[in-house]
Amino acid sequence: MSEVLLDVRGLSKRFGGVVALRSIDLTQYSGETLGMIGPNGSGKTTFVNCITGHLKPNSGSVGFSGRAITARKPFELARVGLTRTYQAVRIFGELTVAENIAIAMVDAVDPVSPERYAELADWLRIAHRFQTQAGSLSLDEQRRLELMMRLVQQPKLIMLDEPVGGLSSSEVRAMIALLAELKAHSTIFIIEHTMKVIRELADKVVVLLAGEKLAEGDPAEILADQRVIDRYLGGGDA
Ligand code: ADP
Ligand code: MG
């Protein structure tokens, strides 16, 4: 495929006595949708936190688009085109939808054009909500708002931490459709518990178990791997 966008080597993170990540290596190419799965507590969010500057790893290195970015601050990373959404949505609940997006625009080095802004708002179906207080939106709308807040920054890589978490099955289907369209022109890293999301979107999947990389490869092969089924999918989550 094309250029290496994200290059993680030997990434480790401990919390006191808990080893949350043990020497993880991972490569993501530009244009590739990479899925990360693993049981609760396996280190998925910690991995994204260490990449996006929300946590400092104990050891290891992170390269992004050819530059070393280990332990850089989130706002610095947003400026080089690396951003993320959160497992529990982070928006300014007291402010309106338009104000939330305006704040995200301030951080952007290369914000979208007014035409693209309007297009994104229509596509994410939040244009009619601009003057609504963000805290009063449904979770589904809040997830779409958070996506808009990142996409106005035109990131090179967007890391999504359980983007369908808490959504109903029809909302999950709609979000998969949005992400399938997003995938056509963005590079996406996606943590998910819903295997349908991984099956439909991921080009490659990485399985974490207790902070270690258990498997990596083609989603159809990985999801058919007996070890993965035994340890992770055995619970009927597939
Ligand atoms: P996942 O996202 O796969 O469910 P996490 O990355 O949230 O897993 O957690 C991995 C492990 O690290 C868990 O044992 C969790 O309790 C621990 N952990 C995560 N964040 C912190 C933190 N800020 N302080 C202490 N322990 C943490
Ligand atoms: Mg998590």
CSV table of N, CA and C and ligand atoms in Angstrom, one decimal, residues 15 18-20 38-47 49 55 87 161-162 191 193 208, ligand 1:
chain,number,residue,atom,x,y,z
A,15,PHE,N,0.6,1.4,35.0
A,15,PHE,CA,-0.1,2.2,36.0
A,15,PHE,C,0.2,1.5,37.3
A,18,VAL,N,0.1,-2.3,37.4
A,18,VAL,CA,-0.6,-2.8,36.3
A,18,VAL,C,0.1,-2.5,35.0
A,19,VAL,N,0.4,-3.5,34.2
A,19,VAL,CA,1.0,-3.3,32.9
A,19,VAL,C,-0.1,-3.2,31.9
A,20,ALA,N,-0.4,-2.0,31.4
A,20,ALA,CA,-1.6,-1.8,30.5
A,20,ALA,C,-1.2,-2.1,29.1
A,38,GLY,N,-10.4,-6.2,21.5
A,38,GLY,CA,-9.9,-6.8,22.7
A,38,GLY,C,-10.9,-6.6,23.8
A,39,PRO,N,-10.8,-7.5,24.8
A,39,PRO,CA,-11.8,-7.4,25.9
A,39,PRO,C,-11.6,-6.1,26.7
A,40,ASN,N,-12.6,-5.8,27.6
A,40,ASN,CA,-12.5,-4.7,28.4
A,40,ASN,C,-11.2,-4.8,29.3
A,41,GLY,N,-10.5,-3.6,29.4
A,41,GLY,CA,-9.3,-3.6,30.2
A,41,GLY,C,-8.1,-4.1,29.5
A,42,SER,N,-8.2,-4.4,28.2
A,42,SER,CA,-7.0,-5.0,27.5
A,42,SER,C,-6.0,-3.9,27.0
A,43,GLY,N,-6.4,-2.7,27.2
A,43,GLY,CA,-5.4,-1.6,26.9
A,43,GLY,C,-5.7,-0.8,25.7
A,44,LYS,N,-6.8,-0.9,25.1
A,44,LYS,CA,-7.1,-0.3,23.8
A,44,LYS,C,-7.2,1.3,24.0
A,45,THR,N,-7.9,1.7,24.9
A,45,THR,CA,-8.0,3.2,25.2
A,45,THR,C,-6.6,3.7,25.6
A,46,THR,N,-5.9,3.0,26.4
A,46,THR,CA,-4.6,3.4,26.8
A,46,THR,C,-3.7,3.6,25.6
A,47,PHE,N,-3.8,2.6,24.7
A,47,PHE,CA,-3.0,2.7,23.4
A,47,PHE,C,-3.3,4.0,22.7
A,49,ASN,N,-4.6,6.7,24.0
A,49,ASN,CA,-4.2,7.8,24.9
A,49,ASN,C,-2.7,8.1,24.7
A,55,LEU,N,-1.6,10.5,27.4
A,55,LEU,CA,-0.8,9.8,28.4
A,55,LEU,C,0.6,9.7,27.9
A,87,GLN,N,-14.3,7.5,23.9
A,87,GLN,CA,-15.2,6.5,24.3
A,87,GLN,C,-16.4,7.1,24.9
A,161,ASP,N,-12.6,5.9,19.3
A,161,ASP,CA,-12.6,5.0,20.5
A,161,ASP,C,-14.1,4.6,20.7
A,162,GLU,N,-14.5,3.4,20.2
A,162,GLU,CA,-15.8,2.9,20.3
A,162,GLU,C,-16.9,3.9,19.8
A,191,ILE,N,-11.4,1.6,17.4
A,191,ILE,CA,-11.5,0.6,18.5
A,191,ILE,C,-13.0,0.2,18.5
A,193,HIS,N,-16.1,-2.9,19.9
A,193,HIS,CA,-16.6,-4.1,20.5
A,193,HIS,C,-17.5,-4.8,19.6
A,208,LEU,N,-5.8,-7.0,21.0
A,208,LEU,CA,-5.1,-6.8,22.2
A,208,LEU,C,-5.7,-7.7,23.3
B,1,ADP,P1,-9.8,-0.9,27.3
B,1,ADP,O1,-9.9,0.4,26.6
B,1,ADP,O2,-9.2,-2.0,26.4
B,1,ADP,O3,-11.0,-1.4,27.9
B,1,ADP,P2,-8.0,0.5,29.1
B,1,ADP,O4,-6.9,1.0,28.2
B,1,ADP,O5,-9.1,1.5,29.5
B,1,ADP,O6,-8.7,-0.8,28.4
B,1,ADP,O7,-7.4,-0.1,30.4
B,1,ADP,C1,-6.3,-1.0,30.4
B,1,ADP,C2,-5.9,-1.2,31.8
B,1,ADP,O8,-5.2,0.0,32.4
B,1,ADP,C3,-7.0,-1.6,32.8
B,1,ADP,O9,-6.5,-2.5,33.8
B,1,ADP,C4,-7.3,-0.2,33.4
B,1,ADP,O10,-7.9,-0.4,34.7
B,1,ADP,C5,-5.9,0.4,33.5
B,1,ADP,N1,-6.0,1.9,33.4
B,1,ADP,C6,-6.4,2.6,32.3
B,1,ADP,N2,-6.3,3.9,32.6
B,1,ADP,C7,-5.8,4.1,33.8
B,1,ADP,C8,-5.4,5.2,34.6
B,1,ADP,N3,-5.6,6.4,34.2
B,1,ADP,N4,-4.9,4.9,35.9
B,1,ADP,C9,-4.8,3.7,36.3
B,1,ADP,N5,-5.1,2.6,35.6
B,1,ADP,C10,-5.6,2.8,34.4
